[in-house]
Tab-separated table of C-alpha atoms in Angstrom:
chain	number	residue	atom	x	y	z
A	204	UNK	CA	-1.259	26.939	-24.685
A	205	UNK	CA	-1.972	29.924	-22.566
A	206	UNK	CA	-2.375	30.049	-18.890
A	207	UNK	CA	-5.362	28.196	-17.213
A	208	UNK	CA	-4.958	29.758	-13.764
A	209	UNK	CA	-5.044	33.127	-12.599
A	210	UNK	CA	-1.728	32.920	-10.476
A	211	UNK	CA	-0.795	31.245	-14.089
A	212	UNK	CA	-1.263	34.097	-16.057
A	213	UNK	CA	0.500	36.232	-13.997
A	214	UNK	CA	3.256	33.988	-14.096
A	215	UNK	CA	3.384	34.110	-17.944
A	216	UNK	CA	3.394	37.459	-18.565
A	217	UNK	CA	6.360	38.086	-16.226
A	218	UNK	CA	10.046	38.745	-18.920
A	219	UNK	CA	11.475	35.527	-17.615
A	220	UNK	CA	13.223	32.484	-18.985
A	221	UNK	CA	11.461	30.048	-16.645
A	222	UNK	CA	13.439	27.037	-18.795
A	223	UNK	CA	14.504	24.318	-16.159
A	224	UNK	CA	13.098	25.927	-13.299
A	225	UNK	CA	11.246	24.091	-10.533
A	226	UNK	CA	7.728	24.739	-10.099
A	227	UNK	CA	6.800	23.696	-6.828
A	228	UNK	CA	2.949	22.933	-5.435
A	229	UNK	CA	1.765	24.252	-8.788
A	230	UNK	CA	-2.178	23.833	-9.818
A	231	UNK	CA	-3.460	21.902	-12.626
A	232	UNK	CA	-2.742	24.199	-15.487
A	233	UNK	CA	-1.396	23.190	-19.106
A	234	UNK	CA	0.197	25.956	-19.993
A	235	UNK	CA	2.927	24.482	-16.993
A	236	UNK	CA	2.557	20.725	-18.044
A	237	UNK	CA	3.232	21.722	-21.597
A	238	UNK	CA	5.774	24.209	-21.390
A	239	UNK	CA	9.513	23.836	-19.183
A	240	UNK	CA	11.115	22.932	-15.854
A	241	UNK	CA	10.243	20.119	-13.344
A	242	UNK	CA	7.999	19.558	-10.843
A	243	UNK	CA	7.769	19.129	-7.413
A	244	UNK	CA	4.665	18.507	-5.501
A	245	UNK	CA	2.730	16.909	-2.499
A	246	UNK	CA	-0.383	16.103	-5.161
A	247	UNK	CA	0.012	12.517	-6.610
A	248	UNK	CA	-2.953	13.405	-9.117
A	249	UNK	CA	0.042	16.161	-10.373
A	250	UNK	CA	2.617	14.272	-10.612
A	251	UNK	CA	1.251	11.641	-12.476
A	252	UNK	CA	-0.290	14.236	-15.240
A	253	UNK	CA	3.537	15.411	-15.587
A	254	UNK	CA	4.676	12.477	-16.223
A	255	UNK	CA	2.468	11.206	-18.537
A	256	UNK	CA	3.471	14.291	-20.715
A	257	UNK	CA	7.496	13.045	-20.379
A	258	UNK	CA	7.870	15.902	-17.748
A	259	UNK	CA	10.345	15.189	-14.786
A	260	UNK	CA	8.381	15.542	-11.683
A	261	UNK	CA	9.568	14.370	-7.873
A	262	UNK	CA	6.891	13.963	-5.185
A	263	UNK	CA	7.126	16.286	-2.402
A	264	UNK	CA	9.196	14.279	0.448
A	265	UNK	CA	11.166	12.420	-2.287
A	266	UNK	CA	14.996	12.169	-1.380
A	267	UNK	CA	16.076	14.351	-3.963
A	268	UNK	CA	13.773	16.334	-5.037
A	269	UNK	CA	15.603	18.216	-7.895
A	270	UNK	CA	16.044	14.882	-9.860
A	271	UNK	CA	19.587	15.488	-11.333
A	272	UNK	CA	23.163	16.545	-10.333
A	273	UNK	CA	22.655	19.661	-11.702
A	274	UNK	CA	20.237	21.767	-9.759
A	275	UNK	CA	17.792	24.195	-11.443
A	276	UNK	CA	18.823	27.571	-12.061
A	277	UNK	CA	15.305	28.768	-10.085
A	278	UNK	CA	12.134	27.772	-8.593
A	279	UNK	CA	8.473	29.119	-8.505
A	280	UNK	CA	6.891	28.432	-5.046
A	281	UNK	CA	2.430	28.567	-5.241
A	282	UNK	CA	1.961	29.497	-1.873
A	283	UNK	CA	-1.146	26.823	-0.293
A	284	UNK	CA	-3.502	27.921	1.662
A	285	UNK	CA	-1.985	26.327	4.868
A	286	UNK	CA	0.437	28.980	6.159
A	287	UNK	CA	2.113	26.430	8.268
A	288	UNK	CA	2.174	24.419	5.223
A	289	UNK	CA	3.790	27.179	2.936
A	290	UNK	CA	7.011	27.535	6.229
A	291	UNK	CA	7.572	24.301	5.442
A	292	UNK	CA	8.201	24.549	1.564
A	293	UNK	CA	10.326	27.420	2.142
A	294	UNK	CA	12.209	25.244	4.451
A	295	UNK	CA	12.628	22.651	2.202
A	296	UNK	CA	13.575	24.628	-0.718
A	297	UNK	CA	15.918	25.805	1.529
A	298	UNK	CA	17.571	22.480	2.317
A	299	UNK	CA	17.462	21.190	-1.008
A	300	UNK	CA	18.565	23.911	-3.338
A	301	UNK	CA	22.296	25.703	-3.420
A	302	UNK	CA	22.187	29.284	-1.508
A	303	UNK	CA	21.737	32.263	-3.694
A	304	UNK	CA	18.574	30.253	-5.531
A	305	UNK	CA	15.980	32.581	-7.259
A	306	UNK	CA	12.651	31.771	-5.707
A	307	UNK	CA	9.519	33.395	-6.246
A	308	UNK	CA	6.274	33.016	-4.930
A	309	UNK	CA	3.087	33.537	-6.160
A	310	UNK	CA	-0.565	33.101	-5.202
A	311	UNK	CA	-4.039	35.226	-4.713
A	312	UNK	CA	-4.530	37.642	-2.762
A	313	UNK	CA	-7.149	36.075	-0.761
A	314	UNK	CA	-5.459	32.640	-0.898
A	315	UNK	CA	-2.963	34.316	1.963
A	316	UNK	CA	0.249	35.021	-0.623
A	317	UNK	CA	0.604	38.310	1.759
A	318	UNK	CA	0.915	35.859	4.813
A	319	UNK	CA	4.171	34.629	3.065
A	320	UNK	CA	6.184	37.853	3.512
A	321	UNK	CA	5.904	37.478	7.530
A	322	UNK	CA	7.347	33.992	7.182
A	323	UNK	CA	9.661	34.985	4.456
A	324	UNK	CA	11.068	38.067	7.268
A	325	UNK	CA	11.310	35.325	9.679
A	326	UNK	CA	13.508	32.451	8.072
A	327	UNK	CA	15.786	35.734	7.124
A	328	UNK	CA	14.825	35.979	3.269
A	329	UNK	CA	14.769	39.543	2.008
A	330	UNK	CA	12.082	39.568	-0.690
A	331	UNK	CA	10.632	42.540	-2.873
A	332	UNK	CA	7.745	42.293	-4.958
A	333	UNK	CA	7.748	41.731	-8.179
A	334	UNK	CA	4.118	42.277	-10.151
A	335	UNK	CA	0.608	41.571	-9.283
A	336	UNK	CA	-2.495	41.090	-11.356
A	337	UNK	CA	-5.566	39.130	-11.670
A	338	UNK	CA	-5.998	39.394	-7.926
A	339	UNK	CA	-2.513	37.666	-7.347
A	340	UNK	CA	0.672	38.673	-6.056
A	341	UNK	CA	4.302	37.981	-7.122
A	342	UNK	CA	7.446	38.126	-4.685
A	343	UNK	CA	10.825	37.568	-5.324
A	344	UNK	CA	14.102	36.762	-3.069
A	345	UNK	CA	16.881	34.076	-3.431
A	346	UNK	CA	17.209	31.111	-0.972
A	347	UNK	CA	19.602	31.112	1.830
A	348	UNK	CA	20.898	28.128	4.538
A	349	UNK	CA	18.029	28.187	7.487
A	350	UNK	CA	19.126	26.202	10.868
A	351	UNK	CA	15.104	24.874	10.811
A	352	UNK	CA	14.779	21.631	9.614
A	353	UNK	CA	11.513	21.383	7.803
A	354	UNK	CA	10.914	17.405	9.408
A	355	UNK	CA	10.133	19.745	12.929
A	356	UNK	CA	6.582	19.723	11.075
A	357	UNK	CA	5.697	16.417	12.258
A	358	UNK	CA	3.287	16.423	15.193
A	359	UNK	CA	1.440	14.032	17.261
A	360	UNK	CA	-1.734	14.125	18.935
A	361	UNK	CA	-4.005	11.365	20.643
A	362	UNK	CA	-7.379	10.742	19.916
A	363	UNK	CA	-10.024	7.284	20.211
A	364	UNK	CA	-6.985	5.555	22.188
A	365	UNK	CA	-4.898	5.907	19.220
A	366	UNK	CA	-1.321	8.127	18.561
A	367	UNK	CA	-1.801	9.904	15.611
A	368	UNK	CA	1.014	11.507	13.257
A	369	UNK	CA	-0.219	15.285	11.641
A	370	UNK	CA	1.554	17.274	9.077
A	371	UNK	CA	0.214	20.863	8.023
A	372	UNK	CA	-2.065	20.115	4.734
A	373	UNK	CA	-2.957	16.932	5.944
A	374	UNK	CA	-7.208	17.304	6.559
A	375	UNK	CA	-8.115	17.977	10.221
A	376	UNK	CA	-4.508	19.102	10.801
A	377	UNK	CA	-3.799	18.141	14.982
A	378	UNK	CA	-7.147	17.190	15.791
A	379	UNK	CA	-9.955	14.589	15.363
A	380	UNK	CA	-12.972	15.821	12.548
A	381	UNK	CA	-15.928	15.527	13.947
A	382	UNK	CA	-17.683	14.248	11.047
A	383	UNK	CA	-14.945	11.591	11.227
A	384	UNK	CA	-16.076	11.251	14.932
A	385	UNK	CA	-19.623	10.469	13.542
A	386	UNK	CA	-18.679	7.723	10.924
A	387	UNK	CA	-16.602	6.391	13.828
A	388	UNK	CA	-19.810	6.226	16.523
A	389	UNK	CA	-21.296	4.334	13.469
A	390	UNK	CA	-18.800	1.833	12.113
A	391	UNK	CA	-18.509	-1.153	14.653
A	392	UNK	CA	-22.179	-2.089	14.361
A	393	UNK	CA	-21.051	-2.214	10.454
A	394	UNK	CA	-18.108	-3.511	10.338
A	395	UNK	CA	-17.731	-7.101	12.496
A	396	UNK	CA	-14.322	-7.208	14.368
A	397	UNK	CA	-11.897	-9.904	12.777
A	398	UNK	CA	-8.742	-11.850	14.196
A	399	UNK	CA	-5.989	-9.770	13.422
A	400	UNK	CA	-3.761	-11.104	16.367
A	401	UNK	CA	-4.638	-14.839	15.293
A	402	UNK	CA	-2.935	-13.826	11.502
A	403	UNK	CA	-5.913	-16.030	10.241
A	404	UNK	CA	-6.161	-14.087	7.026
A	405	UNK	CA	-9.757	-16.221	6.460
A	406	UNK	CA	-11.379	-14.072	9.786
A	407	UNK	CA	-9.872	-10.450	8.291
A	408	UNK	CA	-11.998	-7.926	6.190
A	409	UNK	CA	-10.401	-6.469	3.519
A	410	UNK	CA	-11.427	-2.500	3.658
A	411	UNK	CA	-10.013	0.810	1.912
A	412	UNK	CA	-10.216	3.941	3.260
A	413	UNK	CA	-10.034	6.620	0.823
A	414	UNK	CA	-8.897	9.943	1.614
A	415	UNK	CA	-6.369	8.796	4.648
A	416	UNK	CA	-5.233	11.685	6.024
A	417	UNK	CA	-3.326	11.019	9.272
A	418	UNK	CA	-4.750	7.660	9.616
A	419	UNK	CA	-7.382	7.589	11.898
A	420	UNK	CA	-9.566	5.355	10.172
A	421	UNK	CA	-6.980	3.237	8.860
A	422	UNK	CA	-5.928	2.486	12.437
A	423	UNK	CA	-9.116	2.296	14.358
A	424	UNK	CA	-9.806	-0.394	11.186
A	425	UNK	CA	-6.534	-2.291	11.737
A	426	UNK	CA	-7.344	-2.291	15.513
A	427	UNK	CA	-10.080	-4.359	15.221
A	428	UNK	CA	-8.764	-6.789	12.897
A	429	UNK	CA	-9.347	-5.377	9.629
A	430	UNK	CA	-6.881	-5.896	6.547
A	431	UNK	CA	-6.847	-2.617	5.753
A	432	UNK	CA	-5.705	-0.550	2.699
A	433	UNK	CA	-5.304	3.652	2.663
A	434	UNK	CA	-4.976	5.696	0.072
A	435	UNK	CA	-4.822	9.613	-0.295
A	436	UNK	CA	-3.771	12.163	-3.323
A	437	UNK	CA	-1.792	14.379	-0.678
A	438	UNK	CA	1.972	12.609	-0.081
A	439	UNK	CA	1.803	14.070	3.604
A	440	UNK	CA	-1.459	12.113	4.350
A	441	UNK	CA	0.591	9.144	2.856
A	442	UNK	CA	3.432	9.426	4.947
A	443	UNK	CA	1.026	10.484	8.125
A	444	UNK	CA	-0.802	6.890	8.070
A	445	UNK	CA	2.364	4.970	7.384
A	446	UNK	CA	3.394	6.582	10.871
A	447	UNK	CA	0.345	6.798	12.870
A	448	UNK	CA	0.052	2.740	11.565
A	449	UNK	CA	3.711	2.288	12.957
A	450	UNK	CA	3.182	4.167	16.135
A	451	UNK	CA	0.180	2.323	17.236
A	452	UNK	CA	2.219	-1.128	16.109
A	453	UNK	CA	-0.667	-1.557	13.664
A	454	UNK	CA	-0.222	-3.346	9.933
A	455	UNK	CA	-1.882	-2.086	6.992
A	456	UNK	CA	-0.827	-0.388	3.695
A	457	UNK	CA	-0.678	3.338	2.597
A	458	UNK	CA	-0.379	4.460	-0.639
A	459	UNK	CA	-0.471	7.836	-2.823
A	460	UNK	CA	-3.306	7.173	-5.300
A	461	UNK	CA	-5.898	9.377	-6.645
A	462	UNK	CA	-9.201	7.839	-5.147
A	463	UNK	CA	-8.811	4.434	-7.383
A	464	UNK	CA	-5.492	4.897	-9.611
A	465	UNK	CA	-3.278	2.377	-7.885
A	466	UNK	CA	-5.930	-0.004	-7.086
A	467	UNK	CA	-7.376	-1.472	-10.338
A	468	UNK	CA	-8.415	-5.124	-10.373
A	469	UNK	CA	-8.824	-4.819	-6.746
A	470	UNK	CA	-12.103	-5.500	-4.794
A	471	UNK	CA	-12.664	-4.972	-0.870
A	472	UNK	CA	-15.650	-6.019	1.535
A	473	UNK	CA	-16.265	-2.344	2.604
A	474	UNK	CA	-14.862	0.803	1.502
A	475	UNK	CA	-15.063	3.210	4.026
A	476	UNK	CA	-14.402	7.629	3.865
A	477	UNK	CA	-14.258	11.135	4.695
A	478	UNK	CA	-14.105	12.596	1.223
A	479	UNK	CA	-12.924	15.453	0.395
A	480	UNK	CA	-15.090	18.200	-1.228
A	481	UNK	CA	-12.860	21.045	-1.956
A	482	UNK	CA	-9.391	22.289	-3.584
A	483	UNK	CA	-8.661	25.002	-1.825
A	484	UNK	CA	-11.484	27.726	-1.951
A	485	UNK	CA	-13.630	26.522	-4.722
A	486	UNK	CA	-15.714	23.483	-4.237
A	487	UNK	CA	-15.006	20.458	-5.996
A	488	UNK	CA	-16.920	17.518	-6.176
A	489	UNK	CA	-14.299	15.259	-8.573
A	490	UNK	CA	-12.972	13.225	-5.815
A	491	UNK	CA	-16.259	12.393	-3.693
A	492	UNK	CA	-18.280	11.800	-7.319
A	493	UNK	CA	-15.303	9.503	-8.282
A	494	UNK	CA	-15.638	7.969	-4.866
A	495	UNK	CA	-19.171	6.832	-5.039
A	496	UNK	CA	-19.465	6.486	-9.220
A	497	UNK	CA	-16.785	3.414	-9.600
A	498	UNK	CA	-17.139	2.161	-5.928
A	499	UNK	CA	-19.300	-0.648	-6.952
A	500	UNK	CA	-16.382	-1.977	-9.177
A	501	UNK	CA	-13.910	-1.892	-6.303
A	502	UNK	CA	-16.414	-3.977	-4.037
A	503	UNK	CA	-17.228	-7.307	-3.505
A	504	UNK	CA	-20.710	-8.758	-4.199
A	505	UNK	CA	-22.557	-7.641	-0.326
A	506	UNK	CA	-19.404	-5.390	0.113
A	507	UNK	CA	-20.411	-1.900	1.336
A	508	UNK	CA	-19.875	2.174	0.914
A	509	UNK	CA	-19.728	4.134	4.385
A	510	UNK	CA	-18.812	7.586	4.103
A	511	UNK	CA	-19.746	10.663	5.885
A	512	UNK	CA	-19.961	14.361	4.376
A	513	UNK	CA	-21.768	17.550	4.895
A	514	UNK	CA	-25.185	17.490	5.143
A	515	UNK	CA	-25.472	19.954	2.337
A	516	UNK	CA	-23.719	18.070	-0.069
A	517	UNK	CA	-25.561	16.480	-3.116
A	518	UNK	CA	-23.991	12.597	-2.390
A	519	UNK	CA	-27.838	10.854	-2.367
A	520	UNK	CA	-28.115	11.817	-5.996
A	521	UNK	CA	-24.792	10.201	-6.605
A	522	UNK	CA	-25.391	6.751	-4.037
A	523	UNK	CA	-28.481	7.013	-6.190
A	524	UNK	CA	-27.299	6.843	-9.598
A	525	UNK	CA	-24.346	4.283	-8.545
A	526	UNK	CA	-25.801	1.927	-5.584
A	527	UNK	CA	-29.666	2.118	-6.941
A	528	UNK	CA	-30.253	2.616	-3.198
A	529	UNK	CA	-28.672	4.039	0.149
A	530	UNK	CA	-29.639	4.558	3.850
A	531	UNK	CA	-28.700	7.497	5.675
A	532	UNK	CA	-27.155	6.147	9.397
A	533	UNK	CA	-26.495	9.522	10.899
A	534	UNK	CA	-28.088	12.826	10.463
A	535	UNK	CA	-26.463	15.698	13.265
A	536	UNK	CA	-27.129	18.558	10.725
A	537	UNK	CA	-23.362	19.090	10.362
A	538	UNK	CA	-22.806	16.137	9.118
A	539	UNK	CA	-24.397	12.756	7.310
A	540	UNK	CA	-23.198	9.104	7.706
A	541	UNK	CA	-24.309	7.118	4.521
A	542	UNK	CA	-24.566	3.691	3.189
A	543	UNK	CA	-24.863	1.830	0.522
A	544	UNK	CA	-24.092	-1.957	-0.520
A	545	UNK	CA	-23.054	-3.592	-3.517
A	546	UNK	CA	-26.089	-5.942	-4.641
């Protein structure tokens, strides 16, 4: 099958033998999941579609990420958006793979792939470039041992009385969203405070926040006595609430689903979010519209939908079709704080 993606297509018309390479943060593109090599990548959505195919794919803070003793004879970095984000790949390529590595890197033009050439300079990786077409760029360089360990990307910043762990390409990166700070003003005249401290499981409201990120939400819920569930597509917004949770001494459960993949048969009084709208620069309602559409199956009869999103977002159409009815809480322009309950 022929290349999906732009960055794709450049990749396929390049005279390589890409056969047991590692393709690391790719995009969803066939002519990858179809064709050779491994994977290796922060997306759980990704990871799952490569292994459905038979494909050996490793998320992106697994122990070893190159799967078997013998390590690939290259890799193909797609540089993300996050600069910060694409330093720490190139650390941990460097960590993980044998010195002298092939590595190129690819990505559009306006997606920042020139940004990667400062950082490449920096970490002490000569690179040349290789082609460029359909708007994207190619480099090319081989790894070498870097002193930086790539774990150094781990932050933490305090916000609504809680410690809260960041990672670059984790949403709202080092600070508190303040559409997040809206549905938070919001939530406590929604959601009644149980007895965590007590352990009286009877007192406790079962809620899932969707989209995780570092775990604000998660937290503030678990503060008040909430039994709470968080899941997120991105492995770093895993592994951010499973620390921001342990830092603040809070319990609750994290895991790397995409919206409701790990959670079937599974019902909760509220469900509450920050969706996520966009994959990198084109907008992308699949997540959000997934969200809403098969949130009435995940809740229990009364249980309820709170989520907050731009204001110029089409969600009432969606509430609409799923909830036959919705209330809008908060309005500041920016942002909208919805509702809608399972009848």
């Amino acid at each position: 099958m022929p290349a999906e993606t732009a960055v794709c297509q450049l990749l396929e018309r390049q005279a390589m033998d890409y056969r047991g390479w590692l393709w690391v943060a790719p995009p969803r593109d066939a002519w990858l999941e179809e064709g050779e090599g491994r994977l290796l990548s922060a997306d759980h959505a990704v990871v799952e579609a490569w292994r459905a195919r038979g494909r050996l794919a490793s998320s992106a803070l697994a122990d070893d990420p190159c799967h078997e003793p013998v390590p690939p004879p290259g890799a193909v970095l797609f540089w993300p958006k996050s600069h910060a984000l694409g330093e720490w790949w190139l650390l941990r390529l460097c960590q993980a793979l044998p010195a002298g590595t092939p590595l190129q890197v690819a990505g559009e033009n306006n997606g920042g792939i020139k940004r990667a050439l400062k950082v490449l300079a920096a970490l002490g990786l000569g690179c040349r470039k290789r082609d460029s077409a359909r708007r994207c760029t190619l480099y090319e360089t081989r790894l070498e041992p870097v002193s930086l360990n790539p774990d150094l990307a781990w932050s933490r910043f305090e916000a609504e009385g809680l410690t809260l762990a960041s990672h670059p390409g984790v949403f709202g990166h080092g600070k508190l969203d303040d559409g997040t700070r809206l549905l938070l003003e919001r939530l406590p005249a929604l959601l009644p405070e149980g007895d965590a401290a007590m352990g009286e499981s009877e007192t406790q409201h079962a809620v899932l926040d969707v989209g995780c990120g570092d775990g604000i939400l998660a937290a503030w819920l678990a503060r008040r006595g909430a039994a709470v569930t968080a899941v997120d597509v991105n492995a770093f917004a895993v592994e951010a609430t499973r620390r921001t949770l342990a830092a603040n001494a809070l319990p609750g459960e994290a895991l790397a689903s995409d919206v409701y993949s790990r959670l079937e048969g599974r019902r909760f009084d509220a469900i509450v979010s920050n969706p996520p709208f966009h994959q990198e620069r084109a907008i992308d309602f699949g997540p959000a519209a997934r969200l809403i559409r098969e949130a009435p199956a995940h809740l229990a009869p009364g249980g309820q939908l709170v989520l907050v999103a731009n204001a110029f977002l089409p969600y009432p159409d969606l509430l609409e079709a799923a909830f036959g009815s919705f209330e809008v809480l908060a309005d500041d322009r920016r942002f909208r704080v919805y509702r809608a309950v399972r009848r």
